Amino acid sequence: MAEVNEAGTRRRDAAPVLEGVRVIESALPALPLAPGVYRMLDARGEALYVGKARALRKRVAAYTQIGRLPERLRRMVHETRSLEVVTTASEAEALLLEANLIKRLRPRYNIVLRDDKSYPWLVLTEDHPFPQIAKHRGERRKGASYFGPFASAWAVNQTLAALQRVFLLRSCRDTVFESRDRPCLLHQIRRCSAPCVGRISREDYAALVREAKEFLSGGTPSIQRRLAAEMEAAAERLEFERAAALRDRIRALTHVQGHDRINMEGVGDADVVALCQLAGQSAVQVFFFRGGRNYGNRAFFLGHARGDQAEGEVLQSFVAQLYDDLPPPPLVLLSHALPEQALVAEALSTRAGRRVELHRPQRGDKRAAVEHALTNAREALERRLAEGTAQAALLEGVAKAFGLPAPPARIEVYDNSHIRGANAYGVMIAAGPEGFLKSAYRKFGIRGPVAPGDDFAMMREVFERRFGRAVKEDPRRESGAWPDLVLIDGGLGQLNAARAALDALGCGDIALVAIAKGPDRDAGREWFHQPGREPFQLPPRDPVLYYLQRLRDEAHRFAVSAHRAGRSRSLVRSELDEVPGVGPATRRALLNHFGSVRGVKQAGLADLENCPGIGPALARRIHEHFHPGAAAARTPA
């Protein structure tokens, strides 16, 4: 790359850069000393870099001083073949245009906000006599009020459920509303006031709508006091049903208030924006507060950001792009000061049509909120680093760690889950170069008698079933369903049980490794057990260790979910399941006909024979099961 020596002359290795410098120098005379945005373009006309300037000519001229540029911008100048500029009325307007162009063009040498998802909002329609509350994404329309943004669909669903419990607003579409002739289920569970069938007057419903708007704007305390006064008045008038309904609404409102983990007194609408940089990558966590309540948080990972760029510079680029298509709140709390903080605040104020304050708090609740966001940003980036390491490199690392001849194309991981031997399940998950192979996941309900806590017997049964079937169906191993590596969540005992099962089936050549949790079950200190090798550990920050932990944790998650599902099924088993010959279809037919198990037990033989789908022989068997003496009474002496 080009450098300037002490004599001021360029070295011969600067030749490739000179062409880019000449392009910029030839454009300088035509550039104005006005604010605006410039775009560096490559030979194909694609944007390499977008920047803004208070004086375009002075700012662009700086790119001809190659020796003063960081390596990233030197490479950009080397590729530059043309230049385009757009003048603006002010530097603040230039900042907004710069952010818009970066998001739209995604230049290779800019910090780019990767966010292709739209934000969910709550919409309250106002062009209907009985307004509807609903989720919304996309373009806004007239005749409606919008509240948000929410960080995720989960966050907006939580708020929508709270609004239904507290304010009983309808969520059905207008077409459904017009066609109802009786209240729906939401009215039965006290989540709707049923305006569709006239259970509430238009005036009373309008009062609920006003309260909902006040709630979404942060007026919860006044609403709670008003509801409490109405409840006491209703009780004094002996209107106990209305008092009970108001009590339930107050409880729901209290429940909503108690769910925010971050509390910022006196703050209505605000965003908390925190940046974390690790291993040359950048992540930003944004918490959205509206009406004093936490509307959720979202992690953003920045493209083209370099570890040598200052945190403030990266965060400034992010903030400008974040609010390019999102209305900024009155207050934005930052983890780092911005190089041009006053300018960014001016630009956001121009965009919002009101004052927007950018603030880096030093103490109190606001600082605690920023620290919480920083923790979330760091954790999100750590997860991203673990997941984002190239899969091929990870598999090569796995092969090196366990002495495999080649990177494994298929890894299978096994785990068990049970409670003292009850509802015992073994599971298998699979992973490969493309990540987790969900279609290959398998779960095995343990069939054999298992002593409480006998994980070794469970592991042995799972391996006998899995590989016994594989040997039978694909003895030549041509299907691609044979693993190159088998991981077990366990220690030496589980390893020996699995090895014995594989040896008995003639599959002893399959690589087998057990992952045992470290001291105090501390992640990062796992011990690996492998046949013919002393137990060993991997370095705590080794990406291969992160990958193996992910595999182990996914197997554990799948095992626990299989166990819980089996336990839930066992808890709802019916007495009819104990009758020989009665399966799910027959049980359903009996319950539909008689209404309950008690009805089946009390039914006579003739009643059972009249049940659809129940023949005489099965009816007799069911009757004899619940009336053991009936068969002897019918037998002639």
XYZ file of C-alpha atoms in Angstrom:
637
model
C 0.000 0.000 0.000
C 1.024 3.600 -0.518
C 3.136 5.294 2.107
C 4.986 8.593 2.150
C 8.668 8.522 3.088
C 10.614 11.280 4.818
C 11.433 12.958 1.509
C 7.775 13.182 0.627
C 8.024 10.892 -2.381
C 5.920 7.789 -2.896
C 7.518 4.382 -2.878
C 7.162 2.065 -5.859
C 4.622 -0.143 -4.000
C 2.264 2.856 -3.959
C 1.581 2.575 -7.690
C -1.710 0.643 -7.353
C -3.045 3.297 -4.982
C -2.034 6.247 -7.159
C -4.832 5.647 -9.626
C -7.419 6.036 -6.874
C -5.673 9.138 -5.589
C -5.632 10.635 -9.107
C -9.385 10.008 -9.428
C -10.022 11.869 -6.179
C -7.606 14.720 -7.003
C -9.181 15.231 -10.429
C -12.631 15.543 -8.810
C -11.577 18.043 -6.134
C -11.810 21.302 -8.210
C -15.462 20.631 -8.976
C -16.443 19.907 -5.369
C -18.176 22.701 -3.414
C -17.321 23.870 0.085
C -20.873 23.004 1.104
C -22.214 20.173 3.315
C -23.186 16.972 1.594
C -22.589 13.269 1.051
C -19.933 11.636 -1.132
C -19.759 8.105 -2.547
C -16.586 6.305 -3.567
C -17.311 3.871 -6.424
C -15.301 0.957 -7.803
C -14.715 -0.023 -11.450
C -18.186 -1.632 -11.631
C -19.910 1.465 -10.274
C -20.713 -0.159 -6.910
C -20.426 1.897 -3.750
C -17.251 1.276 -1.765
C -17.771 3.928 0.874
C -20.334 6.590 1.782
C -19.408 9.574 3.932
C -20.777 12.959 4.937
C -18.979 16.274 5.226
C -19.467 19.808 6.455
C -17.342 20.973 3.494
C -17.159 18.380 0.730
C -13.952 19.598 -0.910
C -11.961 19.671 2.348
C -13.228 16.282 3.521
C -12.628 14.464 0.230
C -9.186 16.014 -0.103
C -8.141 14.164 3.066
C -8.260 10.881 1.137
C -5.317 11.980 -0.982
C -3.095 11.963 2.152
C -2.523 8.196 2.025
C 0.039 8.109 4.816
C -2.498 9.483 7.299
C -5.260 6.994 6.497
C -5.902 3.735 8.348
C -5.344 0.489 6.451
C -9.056 0.022 5.780
C -9.393 3.375 4.001
C -6.143 2.863 2.086
C -7.656 -0.240 0.527
C -10.783 1.736 -0.275
C -8.782 4.452 -2.077
C -6.892 1.734 -3.965
C -10.201 0.440 -5.412
C -11.804 3.849 -6.092
C -12.410 4.622 -9.768
C -15.075 7.344 -9.572
C -16.721 9.715 -7.123
C -20.272 11.035 -6.709
C -21.496 13.774 -4.374
C -24.859 15.141 -3.237
C -25.054 18.542 -1.528
C -27.431 19.140 1.374
C -28.755 22.175 3.204
C -26.938 21.316 6.456
C -24.510 18.859 7.984
C -27.361 17.301 9.987
C -29.259 16.631 6.777
C -26.075 15.129 5.327
C -25.827 12.786 8.319
C -29.383 11.533 7.732
C -28.751 11.030 4.009
C -25.475 9.215 4.755
C -27.257 6.773 7.077
C -29.972 6.142 4.494
C -27.462 5.436 1.715
C -25.366 3.129 3.894
C -28.413 1.032 4.788
C -29.552 0.929 1.173
C -26.229 0.431 -0.633
C -24.311 -1.554 2.060
C -20.862 -0.259 1.028
C -18.004 -2.632 1.756
C -15.931 -0.134 3.758
C -18.735 1.298 5.904
C -20.090 -0.015 9.169
C -23.395 -1.546 8.108
C -26.372 -2.281 10.349
C -27.576 -5.779 9.481
C -31.274 -5.692 10.257
C -33.660 -7.086 7.672
C -36.513 -7.549 10.111
C -39.360 -5.103 10.533
C -40.445 -3.996 13.981
C -43.827 -5.045 15.373
C -46.173 -2.348 16.665
C -49.515 -2.242 18.422
C -52.240 -0.569 16.399
C -55.499 0.800 17.779
C -57.967 1.440 14.987
C -59.948 4.658 15.310
C -62.157 4.505 12.217
C -64.627 2.082 13.829
C -67.256 2.670 16.553
C -65.549 -0.062 18.623
C -61.788 0.205 17.948
C -59.697 -2.941 17.588
C -56.320 -3.563 19.244
C -53.962 -5.722 17.195
C -50.363 -6.395 16.171
C -49.048 -4.607 13.099
C -46.030 -4.673 10.801
C -45.380 -2.638 7.696
C -46.789 0.627 6.436
C -48.894 2.803 8.695
C -52.310 3.994 7.611
C -54.506 6.876 8.597
C -57.299 6.406 11.094
C -55.201 4.445 13.612
C -52.873 5.029 16.560
C -49.568 3.148 16.694
C -47.600 2.250 19.814
C -44.084 0.879 19.760
C -41.769 -0.226 18.389
C -41.479 -3.569 20.144
C -38.252 -5.507 19.943
C -39.890 -8.840 19.108
C -43.180 -10.574 18.439
C -42.989 -12.019 21.963
C -42.832 -8.542 23.505
C -45.819 -7.264 21.532
C -47.804 -10.428 22.339
C -47.172 -9.912 26.057
C -48.421 -6.336 25.909
C -51.436 -7.311 23.799
C -52.413 -9.989 26.326
C -52.081 -7.427 29.137
C -54.300 -4.954 27.291
C -56.928 -7.635 26.793
C -56.928 -8.600 30.479
C -56.979 -5.046 31.800
C -59.018 -3.114 29.239
C -61.117 -5.842 27.576
C -60.618 -4.448 24.075
C -61.553 -6.550 21.068
C -58.823 -8.048 18.886
C -61.029 -9.630 16.197
C -61.130 -8.414 12.608
C -64.006 -6.211 11.506
C -65.482 -8.990 9.370
C -65.596 -11.317 12.376
C -66.981 -8.528 14.561
C -69.874 -7.894 12.189
C -70.828 -11.568 11.884
C -70.928 -12.499 15.591
C -74.277 -13.348 17.148
C -72.949 -14.516 20.523
C -69.815 -13.767 22.616
C -66.586 -15.553 21.720
C -64.245 -17.462 23.994
C -62.222 -14.345 24.832
C -65.293 -12.895 26.542
C -65.758 -16.106 28.513
C -62.187 -15.899 29.859
C -62.584 -12.157 30.577
C -60.324 -10.828 27.859
C -62.956 -8.996 25.839
C -66.009 -6.913 26.724
C -67.997 -8.411 23.797
C -69.033 -5.189 22.034
C -69.973 -7.345 19.023
C -73.180 -8.482 20.756
C -73.927 -5.323 22.739
C -72.549 -6.414 26.123
C -71.022 -2.922 26.521
C -72.228 0.475 25.373
C -70.318 2.586 22.903
C -69.605 5.204 25.570
C -68.239 2.686 28.079
C -66.081 1.062 25.393
C -64.718 4.490 24.405
C -63.729 4.954 28.063
C -61.809 1.669 27.930
C -60.035 2.848 24.777
C -59.008 6.092 26.484
C -57.656 4.141 29.450
C -55.702 1.829 27.143
C -54.094 4.818 25.414
C -53.230 6.302 28.796
C -51.698 2.965 29.840
C -49.569 2.807 26.691
C -48.428 6.380 27.334
C -47.269 5.566 30.877
C -50.311 6.549 32.921
C -50.578 3.300 34.888
C -50.727 4.790 38.442
C -53.678 7.064 37.670
C -55.545 4.203 35.990
C -54.946 1.972 39.008
C -56.249 4.612 41.426
C -59.332 5.169 39.280
C -60.104 1.454 39.060
C -59.649 1.065 42.824
C -62.109 3.920 43.464
C -64.634 2.378 41.059
C -64.277 -1.020 42.756
C -64.927 0.439 46.206
C -67.938 2.380 44.930
C -69.355 -0.745 43.263
C -68.918 -2.718 46.485
C -70.717 -0.015 48.492
C -73.618 -0.223 46.024
C -73.608 -4.026 46.529
C -72.690 -4.545 42.859
C -70.353 -7.365 43.748
C -70.001 -8.826 40.251
C -68.799 -5.493 38.889
C -66.508 -5.056 41.889
C -65.012 -8.506 41.249
C -64.445 -7.678 37.571
C -62.685 -4.430 38.536
C -60.606 -6.332 41.086
C -59.429 -8.733 38.352
C -58.455 -5.807 36.133
C -56.440 -4.239 38.987
C -54.650 -7.556 39.565
C -53.812 -7.832 35.879
C -52.481 -4.273 35.888
C -50.331 -4.986 38.956
C -49.010 -8.138 37.274
C -47.940 -6.140 34.233
C -46.171 -3.538 36.380
C -44.187 -6.196 38.230
C -42.628 -7.731 35.120
C -40.063 -5.069 34.201
C -36.546 -6.055 35.259
C -35.201 -2.570 34.534
C -36.710 0.397 36.328
C -35.984 3.970 35.250
C -37.914 6.440 37.357
C -39.266 9.450 35.521
C -38.382 8.172 32.040
C -41.263 7.855 29.608
C -40.060 7.055 26.076
C -36.391 6.162 25.725
C -34.015 3.737 24.039
C -30.942 2.247 25.692
C -28.142 1.563 23.186
C -24.998 -0.314 24.252
C -22.029 -1.461 22.160
C -19.675 -4.362 22.855
C -16.584 -5.262 20.791
C -14.861 -8.638 21.038
C -12.443 -10.457 18.737
C -12.714 -7.756 16.084
C -16.520 -7.935 15.918
C -19.195 -5.551 17.159
C -22.626 -6.115 18.666
C -25.162 -3.552 19.841
C -28.024 -4.238 22.208
C -31.041 -1.894 22.119
C -33.723 -1.792 24.805
C -36.963 -0.009 23.860
C -38.843 1.800 26.641
C -42.213 3.330 25.896
C -44.488 4.812 28.517
C -41.953 3.799 31.158
C -42.246 0.093 30.295
C -39.722 -2.186 28.690
C -40.909 -3.131 25.199
C -38.140 -5.689 24.793
C -34.620 -5.717 23.459
C -32.900 -6.699 20.234
C -29.296 -7.510 19.363
C -27.678 -6.106 16.227
C -24.443 -7.342 14.663
C -22.568 -4.821 12.576
C -21.062 -5.724 9.245
C -17.706 -4.364 8.043
C -16.845 -3.008 11.495
C -13.157 -3.423 12.363
C -11.656 -3.944 15.775
C -9.326 -0.946 15.291
C -12.250 1.490 15.033
C -13.143 3.424 18.177
C -16.319 2.425 20.007
C -17.773 5.924 19.659
C -17.245 5.940 15.904
C -18.933 2.555 15.494
C -21.808 3.500 17.787
C -22.388 6.799 15.964
C -22.733 5.018 12.633
C -25.132 2.531 14.220
C -27.351 5.171 15.850
C -27.680 7.103 12.596
C -28.719 3.968 10.704
C -31.011 2.670 13.463
C -33.214 5.741 13.294
C -33.171 5.974 9.514
C -36.510 4.131 9.362
C -37.455 4.193 13.048
C -38.840 7.259 14.852
C -36.347 8.267 17.560
C -37.650 8.686 21.128
C -37.050 11.894 23.100
C -34.140 10.283 24.987
C -31.425 7.888 23.793
C -29.080 6.533 26.478
C -25.660 5.497 25.167
C -22.873 3.292 26.476
C -20.174 5.437 24.789
C -19.931 9.098 23.881
C -20.200 9.836 20.149
C -17.536 11.856 18.304
C -20.211 14.163 16.880
C -22.893 13.719 19.505
C -24.368 17.210 19.146
C -24.608 16.807 15.376
C -26.308 13.418 15.652
C -28.776 14.830 18.187
C -29.528 17.731 15.827
C -30.100 15.332 12.918
C -32.423 13.083 14.933
C -34.317 16.120 16.220
C -34.786 17.271 12.629
C -36.082 13.860 11.675
C -38.437 13.565 14.670
C -39.729 17.142 14.492
C -38.966 17.610 18.215
C -35.966 17.626 20.517
C -34.036 14.353 20.815
C -31.419 14.105 23.565
C -28.407 11.772 23.401
C -26.998 11.087 26.847
C -24.302 8.879 28.347
C -25.373 8.446 31.994
C -22.740 8.115 34.711
C -24.829 6.971 37.696
C -28.281 6.024 38.920
C -31.049 3.976 37.299
C -30.139 5.157 33.810
C -26.553 3.964 34.201
C -27.823 0.639 35.564
C -29.990 0.279 32.461
C -26.985 0.910 30.209
C -24.896 -1.619 32.136
C -27.675 -4.189 31.763
C -27.749 -3.551 28.024
C -23.960 -3.887 27.881
C -24.158 -7.275 29.576
C -26.739 -8.413 27.053
C -24.619 -7.140 24.159
C -21.562 -9.001 25.413
C -23.512 -12.238 25.913
C -25.079 -11.953 22.454
C -21.682 -11.382 20.850
C -20.161 -14.324 22.722
C -22.944 -16.539 21.392
C -22.401 -15.130 17.922
C -18.683 -15.836 18.066
C -19.347 -19.405 19.120
C -21.875 -19.891 16.337
C -20.161 -17.848 13.672
C -16.840 -19.656 13.628
C -16.550 -21.351 10.287
C -18.155 -24.777 10.482
C -15.450 -26.379 8.371
C -12.726 -25.041 10.641
C -14.640 -26.299 13.665
C -14.965 -29.786 12.221
C -11.259 -29.786 11.395
C -10.600 -28.812 14.995
C -12.827 -31.648 16.204
C -10.890 -34.107 14.042
C -7.585 -32.820 15.423
C -8.783 -32.911 19.041
C -9.973 -36.528 18.849
C -7.432 -37.897 16.396
C -9.849 -38.540 13.539
C -8.466 -39.196 10.043
C -10.696 -36.508 8.506
C -13.259 -33.888 9.608
C -16.486 -35.701 10.561
C -19.340 -35.407 8.065
C -21.850 -36.573 10.659
C -21.657 -36.275 14.437
C -24.221 -37.960 16.671
C -24.720 -36.926 20.295
C -26.568 -39.028 22.885
C -28.124 -38.172 26.232
C -30.670 -39.606 28.696
C -33.362 -37.965 30.791
C -35.559 -39.415 33.546
C -36.690 -38.912 37.146
C -35.561 -41.872 39.246
C -36.049 -44.155 36.265
C -39.602 -42.973 35.474
C -40.486 -41.750 31.977
C -36.951 -42.558 30.854
C -35.908 -41.434 27.388
C -32.684 -41.612 25.455
C -32.170 -39.237 22.561
C -29.875 -38.768 19.609
C -29.173 -35.534 17.774
C -27.061 -35.184 14.640
C -24.918 -32.400 13.219
C -22.730 -31.919 10.170
C -21.156 -29.273 7.946
C -24.547 -27.547 7.532
C -25.254 -27.414 11.264
C -27.851 -29.374 13.195
C -29.669 -32.072 11.195
C -33.094 -31.788 12.813
C -34.640 -34.419 10.528
C -32.192 -36.988 11.913
C -33.102 -36.421 15.568
C -34.406 -39.552 17.305
C -35.820 -40.324 20.738
C -35.966 -43.758 22.346
C -38.467 -44.589 25.057
C -36.567 -46.923 27.375
C -38.322 -50.310 27.248
C -36.292 -52.559 29.490
C -36.536 -52.550 33.288
C -34.203 -49.838 34.512
C -33.139 -49.308 38.092
C -33.496 -45.722 39.281
C -30.497 -43.776 38.070
C -28.982 -46.596 35.957
C -27.804 -44.382 33.098
C -25.412 -47.090 31.921
C -28.230 -49.560 31.159
C -30.205 -46.816 29.389
C -27.226 -45.871 27.240
C -26.613 -49.528 26.390
C -30.223 -50.023 25.282
C -30.208 -46.883 23.137
C -27.016 -47.945 21.342
C -28.272 -51.499 20.812
C -31.462 -50.202 19.209
C -29.853 -47.446 17.139
C -26.918 -49.390 15.764
C -28.639 -52.781 15.735
C -31.123 -51.373 13.256
C -28.354 -49.654 11.276
C -26.421 -52.934 10.967
C -29.566 -54.699 9.785
C -30.698 -52.072 7.259
C -27.373 -50.717 5.991
C -24.557 -53.155 6.753
C -22.261 -51.619 4.081
C -22.717 -48.111 5.478
C -23.693 -46.603 2.136
C -26.683 -44.521 3.213
C -24.731 -41.671 4.797
C -26.603 -42.217 8.069
C -23.623 -43.723 9.895
C -21.756 -41.332 12.196
C -18.076 -40.513 11.916
C -18.056 -39.465 15.557
C -20.335 -40.307 18.496
C -20.454 -38.012 21.534
C -22.008 -39.029 24.845
C -23.087 -36.668 27.603
C -21.495 -38.540 30.486
C -18.319 -39.940 31.939
C -16.274 -43.093 31.821
C -19.171 -45.344 32.863
C -21.407 -44.220 29.992
C -18.445 -44.531 27.624
C -17.814 -48.148 28.644
C -21.494 -49.079 28.322
C -21.671 -47.576 24.817
C -18.374 -49.182 23.772
C -19.579 -52.620 24.916
C -22.790 -52.248 22.904
C -20.925 -51.150 19.763
C -18.359 -53.938 20.072
C -21.118 -56.525 20.419
C -22.679 -55.268 17.173
C -19.376 -55.218 15.284
C -19.256 -51.407 15.205
C -16.177 -50.941 17.313
C -14.474 -48.827 14.660
C -16.793 -45.849 15.258
C -15.021 -43.032 17.100
C -16.539 -42.592 20.539
C -16.040 -39.730 23.023
C -17.713 -38.955 26.353
C -18.037 -35.370 27.615
C -18.019 -35.136 31.409
C -18.814 -31.873 33.180
C -15.921 -30.290 35.021
C -15.581 -29.531 38.724
C -18.766 -27.984 40.133
C -20.326 -28.629 36.698
C -18.398 -25.599 35.444
C -18.790 -25.028 31.682
C -15.413 -24.635 30.050
C -13.711 -27.190 32.274
C -15.164 -30.346 30.719
C -13.174 -33.577 30.641
C -13.142 -35.695 27.498
C -12.910 -39.487 27.751
C -11.804 -41.527 24.743
C -10.971 -45.272 24.577
C -7.244 -45.900 24.869
C -6.465 -42.360 25.925
C -6.120 -40.544 29.233
C -8.912 -38.026 30.028
C -8.036 -34.560 28.730
C -9.372 -30.996 28.522
C -9.449 -28.417 25.748
C -8.309 -24.807 26.269
C -11.123 -22.772 27.912
C -11.474 -20.331 24.990
C -11.021 -22.861 22.199
C -13.777 -22.446 19.551
C -13.896 -26.242 19.246
C -14.813 -26.435 22.924
C -17.637 -23.935 22.360
C -18.888 -26.073 19.481
C -18.802 -29.313 21.495
C -20.638 -27.583 24.349
C -23.337 -26.496 21.910
C -23.739 -30.066 20.657
C -23.918 -31.398 24.208
C -26.419 -28.721 25.287
C -28.655 -29.362 22.265
C -28.761 -33.076 23.101
C -29.622 -32.235 26.703
C -32.401 -29.873 25.601
C -33.896 -32.516 23.319
C -33.666 -35.187 26.049
C -35.395 -33.002 28.632
C -38.179 -32.047 26.202
C -38.751 -35.730 25.326
C -38.898 -36.659 29.006
C -41.315 -33.836 29.846
C -43.601 -34.750 26.964
C -43.634 -38.389 28.087
C -44.300 -37.393 31.670
C -47.192 -35.153 30.598
C -48.737 -38.022 28.642
C -48.431 -40.327 31.637
C -50.157 -37.793 33.880
C -53.223 -37.670 31.655
C -53.568 -41.419 31.124
C -57.140 -42.575 31.431
C -58.530 -45.650 33.202
C -59.729 -46.710 29.763
C -56.091 -47.273 28.765
C -56.045 -50.259 31.129
C -58.843 -52.038 29.255
C -57.449 -54.650 26.814
C -58.257 -53.735 23.221
C -59.053 -50.067 23.883
C -56.743 -47.761 21.944
C -56.785 -43.997 21.338
C -59.560 -44.106 18.706
C -61.823 -46.322 20.825
C -61.165 -44.234 23.916
C -62.100 -41.081 22.009
C -65.319 -42.697 20.746
C -66.308 -43.757 24.276
C -65.604 -40.345 25.785
C -67.489 -38.556 23.004
C -70.496 -40.820 23.509
C -70.633 -40.992 27.322
C -68.991 -37.666 28.162
C -66.522 -38.956 30.771
C -64.787 -42.028 32.143
C -67.392 -42.136 34.916
C -70.116 -42.343 32.300
C -68.362 -45.297 30.651
C -67.928 -47.059 34.013
C -71.600 -46.636 34.874
C -72.883 -47.666 31.433
C -74.726 -50.954 31.049
C -73.758 -53.600 28.525
C -76.557 -52.590 26.149
C -75.466 -48.940 26.328
C -71.890 -49.898 25.460
C -73.051 -51.988 22.508
C -74.995 -48.979 21.190
C -71.880 -46.793 21.199
C -70.687 -46.139 17.612
C -67.608 -48.186 16.781
C -67.968 -50.568 19.735
C -68.858 -54.143 18.813
C -70.519 -56.700 21.152
C -67.254 -58.448 22.064
C -65.437 -55.216 22.943
C -68.490 -53.905 24.801
C -68.532 -57.081 26.883
C -64.805 -56.749 27.621
C -65.212 -53.125 28.737
C -68.213 -53.973 30.894
C -66.433 -56.898 32.543
C -63.368 -54.736 33.240
C -65.414 -52.279 35.320
C -67.912 -54.870 36.672
C -65.844 -57.994 37.458
C -68.817 -59.905 38.910
C -71.124 -59.248 35.987
C -69.731 -62.085 33.825
C -70.226 -64.678 36.568
C -73.778 -63.452 37.168
C -74.635 -63.929 33.474
C -73.140 -67.454 33.335
C -75.921 -70.136 33.769
C -75.516 -72.487 36.759
